[in-house]
Amino acid sequence: MMLGEESTSADYWKAAGDEALKNGIKGVIMMGAHWDATGDRIEVAMNPKPGKSPLGYVHPDKYKNYQLVPDLETGERCIQMLRDAGLNAGPNAKFDWIHDTFLILIRMFPNGCPPTVLVSMNQSFDPHLHMKVGSTLRPLRKDNYLIVGSGGGVHNLYRNKWLPMVRYCDNFAQDTPPEAWALEFRQSVEDVMTHNSGPDLRRAVTRLMKHPQYRDAHGTDDHFMSAMFVAGAAGDEEDRGSKGVLGAETWELTNM
């Protein structure tokens, strides 16, 4: 819902996309929060003409005419890189894209989708596995591919407050501020991202899953795996000294 509406986070994604285009990116490598492969498998989206899964509370006019551009050639390259690293990777030729990816692309690149590769999670939600996926694909950064993770710092649908949205038809409506457990975990995520770099970042991000408020903040692990993926891609020894920034922050349904 959030990226279907105007917000500071939507503005930030647009600014990030503008910066990427200014730097001449070749394409995007992306992991979202709603696609996990079964067994020990990691899948790469290889549907040449993917559809878009519908999204509740967002009018289809906001996304239905946006042309997706799957990068099948780079997708094959990603599969081979993952296999060479010992991962059970393969194509998924029928996968339709979900809002966690195409809404981000629409916000970042409203004038046209760049060539994009989508990489699945694995159903185990093993943080170290997803970090390995990111670290394995990290060399693509040197070929000018932008690596993106789409998820949430706090995402627990069971702990959200839905009544204000129903009452006001506004997912940003809040009768009360976010609860203490959500704010505590959110602060820890910011601290980890902005005060660590290189291998320290990778270690700190995985430790967040042992945080006392982690299970309150994430009823399921799916929306946190992209953080592992990105830490893997941005946490090499060469990345030491390059720390993250909090570019924007938006809360919806009170606690998410």
Short mmCIF file of C-alpha atoms in Angstrom, two decimals:
data_model
loop_
_atom_site.label_atom_id
_atom_site.label_comp_id
_atom_site.label_asym_id
_atom_site.label_seq_id
_atom_site.Cartn_x
_atom_site.Cartn_y
_atom_site.Cartn_z
CA MET A 1 0.00 0.00 0.00
CA MET A 2 2.64 2.50 1.06
CA LEU A 3 4.37 2.94 -2.28
CA GLY A 4 1.01 3.33 -3.99
CA GLU A 5 0.63 6.67 -2.18
CA GLU A 6 2.72 9.83 -2.00
CA SER A 7 5.20 9.80 0.89
CA THR A 8 8.72 10.82 1.85
CA SER A 9 9.83 7.24 1.17
CA ALA A 10 8.38 7.39 -2.34
CA ASP A 11 10.25 10.66 -2.87
CA TYR A 12 13.47 9.06 -1.64
CA TRP A 13 13.14 6.11 -4.01
CA LYS A 14 12.69 8.58 -6.88
CA ALA A 15 15.84 10.46 -5.82
CA ALA A 16 17.74 7.16 -5.61
CA GLY A 17 16.57 6.22 -9.10
CA ASP A 18 17.63 9.60 -10.47
CA GLU A 19 21.07 9.12 -8.94
CA ALA A 20 21.34 5.62 -10.41
CA LEU A 21 20.48 6.88 -13.88
CA LYS A 22 22.97 9.72 -13.54
CA ASN A 23 25.63 7.09 -12.85
CA GLY A 24 24.65 5.15 -15.96
CA ILE A 25 23.49 1.87 -14.45
CA LYS A 26 23.12 -1.08 -16.81
CA GLY A 27 20.27 -2.60 -14.86
CA VAL A 28 18.87 -3.67 -11.49
CA ILE A 29 19.33 -6.88 -9.48
CA MET A 30 16.56 -7.11 -6.90
CA MET A 31 15.28 -9.26 -4.04
CA GLY A 32 11.81 -8.59 -2.68
CA ALA A 33 9.84 -9.85 0.31
CA HIS A 34 7.05 -12.03 -1.12
CA TRP A 35 8.74 -14.69 -3.25
CA ASP A 36 10.48 -17.64 -1.58
CA ALA A 37 11.52 -20.81 -3.37
CA THR A 38 10.96 -24.24 -1.85
CA GLY A 39 13.50 -26.80 -0.69
CA ASP A 40 17.03 -25.45 -0.78
CA ARG A 41 16.45 -23.63 -4.06
CA ILE A 42 17.08 -20.01 -5.07
CA GLU A 43 15.16 -19.00 -8.20
CA VAL A 44 15.70 -16.25 -10.74
CA ALA A 45 12.69 -14.80 -12.58
CA MET A 46 12.99 -15.71 -16.27
CA ASN A 47 9.48 -14.99 -17.51
CA PRO A 48 9.97 -12.93 -20.71
CA LYS A 49 6.56 -11.27 -20.34
CA PRO A 50 5.72 -11.18 -16.63
CA GLY A 51 2.38 -10.02 -15.35
CA LYS A 52 1.78 -8.00 -12.18
CA SER A 53 0.05 -9.46 -9.14
CA PRO A 54 -2.85 -7.21 -8.04
CA LEU A 55 -2.40 -5.13 -4.90
CA GLY A 56 -5.18 -4.33 -2.43
CA TYR A 57 -6.00 -0.69 -1.67
CA VAL A 58 -3.91 0.57 -4.64
CA HIS A 59 -5.80 1.44 -7.83
CA PRO A 60 -4.54 -0.55 -10.84
CA ASP A 61 -4.18 2.68 -12.83
CA LYS A 62 -1.06 3.36 -10.76
CA TYR A 63 0.79 0.33 -12.13
CA LYS A 64 -1.06 -1.57 -14.86
CA ASN A 65 0.45 0.35 -17.81
CA TYR A 66 4.04 0.29 -16.56
CA GLN A 67 6.09 -1.89 -18.90
CA LEU A 68 8.34 -4.35 -17.08
CA VAL A 69 11.72 -5.19 -18.63
CA PRO A 70 13.09 -8.54 -17.43
CA ASP A 71 16.81 -8.92 -18.12
CA LEU A 72 16.99 -12.57 -19.16
CA GLU A 73 20.63 -12.48 -20.25
CA THR A 74 21.81 -11.15 -16.89
CA GLY A 75 19.38 -13.54 -15.21
CA GLU A 76 21.25 -16.46 -16.78
CA ARG A 77 24.49 -14.91 -15.58
CA CYS A 78 23.12 -14.65 -12.02
CA ILE A 79 22.03 -18.30 -12.07
CA GLN A 80 25.51 -19.39 -13.13
CA MET A 81 27.20 -17.22 -10.50
CA LEU A 82 24.99 -18.68 -7.78
CA ARG A 83 25.61 -22.24 -8.99
CA ASP A 84 29.35 -21.63 -9.08
CA ALA A 85 29.08 -20.58 -5.42
CA GLY A 86 27.49 -23.94 -4.56
CA LEU A 87 23.88 -22.76 -4.39
CA ASN A 88 20.98 -24.68 -5.88
CA ALA A 89 19.88 -21.94 -8.27
CA GLY A 90 17.62 -22.16 -11.28
CA PRO A 91 15.16 -20.28 -13.48
CA ASN A 92 11.46 -19.71 -12.95
CA ALA A 93 9.93 -19.03 -16.36
CA LYS A 94 6.37 -18.47 -15.09
CA PHE A 95 6.86 -16.04 -12.22
CA ASP A 96 4.72 -12.88 -12.27
CA TRP A 97 6.13 -9.87 -10.48
CA ILE A 98 4.73 -8.74 -7.11
CA HIS A 99 4.20 -5.25 -5.72
CA ASP A 100 7.32 -5.40 -3.53
CA THR A 101 9.36 -5.08 -6.72
CA PHE A 102 7.35 -3.38 -9.45
CA LEU A 103 6.09 -0.54 -7.22
CA ILE A 104 9.69 0.21 -6.22
CA LEU A 105 10.72 0.29 -9.88
CA ILE A 106 7.81 2.58 -10.75
CA ARG A 107 8.85 5.00 -8.00
CA MET A 108 12.54 4.88 -8.89
CA PHE A 109 12.18 4.92 -12.66
CA PRO A 110 8.80 6.41 -13.59
CA ASN A 111 9.88 7.10 -17.16
CA GLY A 112 10.77 3.51 -17.94
CA CYS A 113 11.83 0.28 -16.25
CA PRO A 114 15.54 -0.54 -16.57
CA PRO A 115 16.56 -4.13 -17.39
CA THR A 116 15.84 -5.97 -14.13
CA VAL A 117 16.60 -9.35 -12.60
CA LEU A 118 14.48 -10.61 -9.70
CA VAL A 119 16.05 -13.12 -7.30
CA SER A 120 13.91 -15.16 -4.91
CA MET A 121 14.37 -15.82 -1.24
CA ASN A 122 14.51 -19.36 0.08
CA GLN A 123 11.74 -20.74 2.30
CA SER A 124 14.21 -21.49 5.12
CA PHE A 125 14.76 -17.74 5.68
CA ASP A 126 18.31 -18.58 6.76
CA PRO A 127 20.05 -15.20 7.18
CA HIS A 128 23.47 -16.56 6.22
CA LEU A 129 22.14 -18.16 3.04
CA HIS A 130 20.55 -14.91 1.91
CA MET A 131 23.70 -13.01 2.77
CA LYS A 132 25.65 -15.46 0.61
CA VAL A 133 23.28 -14.78 -2.29
CA GLY A 134 24.05 -11.07 -1.97
CA SER A 135 27.79 -11.55 -1.61
CA THR A 136 27.83 -13.90 -4.61
CA LEU A 137 26.13 -11.33 -6.83
CA ARG A 138 28.17 -8.45 -5.42
CA PRO A 139 30.66 -8.44 -8.37
CA LEU A 140 27.82 -7.21 -10.60
CA ARG A 141 28.15 -3.86 -8.86
CA LYS A 142 31.49 -3.40 -10.60
CA ASP A 143 29.70 -3.91 -13.91
CA ASN A 144 27.39 -1.03 -12.96
CA TYR A 145 24.35 -2.99 -11.88
CA LEU A 146 22.31 -1.56 -9.01
CA ILE A 147 21.52 -4.11 -6.27
CA VAL A 148 18.26 -3.43 -4.45
CA GLY A 149 16.53 -5.06 -1.47
CA SER A 150 12.82 -4.45 -0.88
CA GLY A 151 11.38 -5.35 2.52
CA GLY A 152 10.69 -3.61 5.80
CA GLY A 153 12.53 -2.59 8.94
CA VAL A 154 9.36 -3.33 10.93
CA HIS A 155 6.71 -5.55 9.35
CA ASN A 156 4.28 -7.53 11.47
CA LEU A 157 0.78 -7.63 10.02
CA TYR A 158 -0.48 -9.24 13.22
CA ARG A 159 0.52 -6.20 15.29
CA ASN A 160 -0.76 -3.47 12.97
CA LYS A 161 -3.77 -1.28 13.66
CA TRP A 162 -6.21 -1.54 10.77
CA LEU A 163 -9.16 0.49 12.07
CA PRO A 164 -7.77 3.96 11.19
CA MET A 165 -7.24 2.89 7.59
CA VAL A 166 -10.76 1.50 7.35
CA ARG A 167 -12.23 4.57 9.04
CA TYR A 168 -10.31 7.21 7.08
CA CYS A 169 -9.37 5.24 3.91
CA ASP A 170 -5.78 6.27 4.63
CA ASN A 171 -3.05 3.73 5.38
CA PHE A 172 -0.95 6.51 6.96
CA ALA A 173 -3.69 7.49 9.43
CA GLN A 174 -2.63 7.14 13.08
CA ASP A 175 -4.80 7.62 16.15
CA THR A 176 -1.73 6.75 18.23
CA PRO A 177 2.04 6.70 17.60
CA PRO A 178 3.88 3.44 16.83
CA GLU A 179 4.24 1.21 19.88
CA ALA A 180 7.44 0.97 21.92
CA TRP A 181 8.52 -2.44 20.60
CA ALA A 182 8.31 -1.16 17.02
CA LEU A 183 10.27 2.01 17.77
CA GLU A 184 12.91 0.06 19.70
CA PHE A 185 13.58 -2.34 16.84
CA ARG A 186 13.44 0.43 14.25
CA GLN A 187 16.15 2.28 16.16
CA SER A 188 18.33 -0.81 16.27
CA VAL A 189 17.98 -1.25 12.50
CA GLU A 190 19.05 2.36 11.93
CA ASP A 191 22.00 2.00 14.31
CA VAL A 192 23.21 -1.15 12.56
CA MET A 193 22.92 0.34 9.07
CA THR A 194 24.49 3.70 9.86
CA HIS A 195 27.28 2.68 12.25
CA ASN A 196 28.68 -0.43 10.54
CA SER A 197 30.37 -1.17 7.24
CA GLY A 198 32.19 -4.00 5.52
CA PRO A 199 32.09 -7.41 7.26
CA ASP A 200 30.97 -5.66 10.47
CA LEU A 201 27.74 -4.75 8.68
CA ARG A 202 27.09 -8.36 7.74
CA ARG A 203 27.59 -9.55 11.31
CA ALA A 204 25.46 -6.77 12.79
CA VAL A 205 22.54 -7.32 10.40
CA THR A 206 22.37 -11.05 11.15
CA ARG A 207 22.49 -10.32 14.90
CA LEU A 208 19.32 -8.25 14.56
CA MET A 209 17.39 -11.51 14.21
CA LYS A 210 18.36 -12.26 17.83
CA HIS A 211 17.16 -8.84 19.03
CA PRO A 212 14.63 -9.09 21.94
CA GLN A 213 12.03 -7.22 19.87
CA TYR A 214 12.72 -8.98 16.56
CA ARG A 215 9.76 -11.35 16.70
CA ASP A 216 7.46 -8.49 17.68
CA ALA A 217 8.76 -6.46 14.73
CA HIS A 218 8.63 -9.40 12.29
CA GLY A 219 5.89 -11.96 12.78
CA THR A 220 7.45 -13.79 9.81
CA ASP A 221 10.99 -13.52 8.44
CA ASP A 222 10.21 -12.79 4.80
CA HIS A 223 10.39 -8.99 4.98
CA PHE A 224 13.82 -9.03 6.62
CA MET A 225 15.70 -11.33 4.22
CA SER A 226 16.36 -8.56 1.69
CA ALA A 227 18.37 -6.80 4.42
CA MET A 228 20.62 -9.88 4.52
CA PHE A 229 20.85 -9.86 0.73
CA VAL A 230 21.87 -6.20 0.63
CA ALA A 231 24.34 -6.59 3.50
CA GLY A 232 25.94 -9.43 1.56
CA ALA A 233 26.20 -7.24 -1.52
CA ALA A 234 27.51 -4.19 0.38
CA GLY A 235 29.48 -5.79 3.20
CA ASP A 236 32.75 -6.86 1.66
CA GLU A 237 36.12 -5.77 3.03
CA GLU A 238 36.29 -3.32 0.11
CA ASP A 239 33.14 -1.67 1.45
CA ARG A 240 34.65 -0.85 4.83
CA GLY A 241 34.08 2.84 5.61
CA SER A 242 30.99 3.15 3.37
CA LYS A 243 28.16 3.39 5.88
CA GLY A 244 24.45 3.56 5.23
CA VAL A 245 22.17 6.54 5.69
CA LEU A 246 18.54 6.80 6.73
CA GLY A 247 17.16 8.55 3.66
CA ALA A 248 13.46 8.46 4.57
CA GLU A 249 11.04 6.93 7.05
CA THR A 250 7.33 6.26 6.64
CA TRP A 251 4.95 4.42 8.97
CA GLU A 252 1.64 2.90 7.88
CA LEU A 253 -1.05 1.00 9.77
CA THR A 254 0.52 2.61 12.89
CA ASN A 255 3.12 -0.10 13.60
CA MET A 256 4.70 -0.85 10.21
#
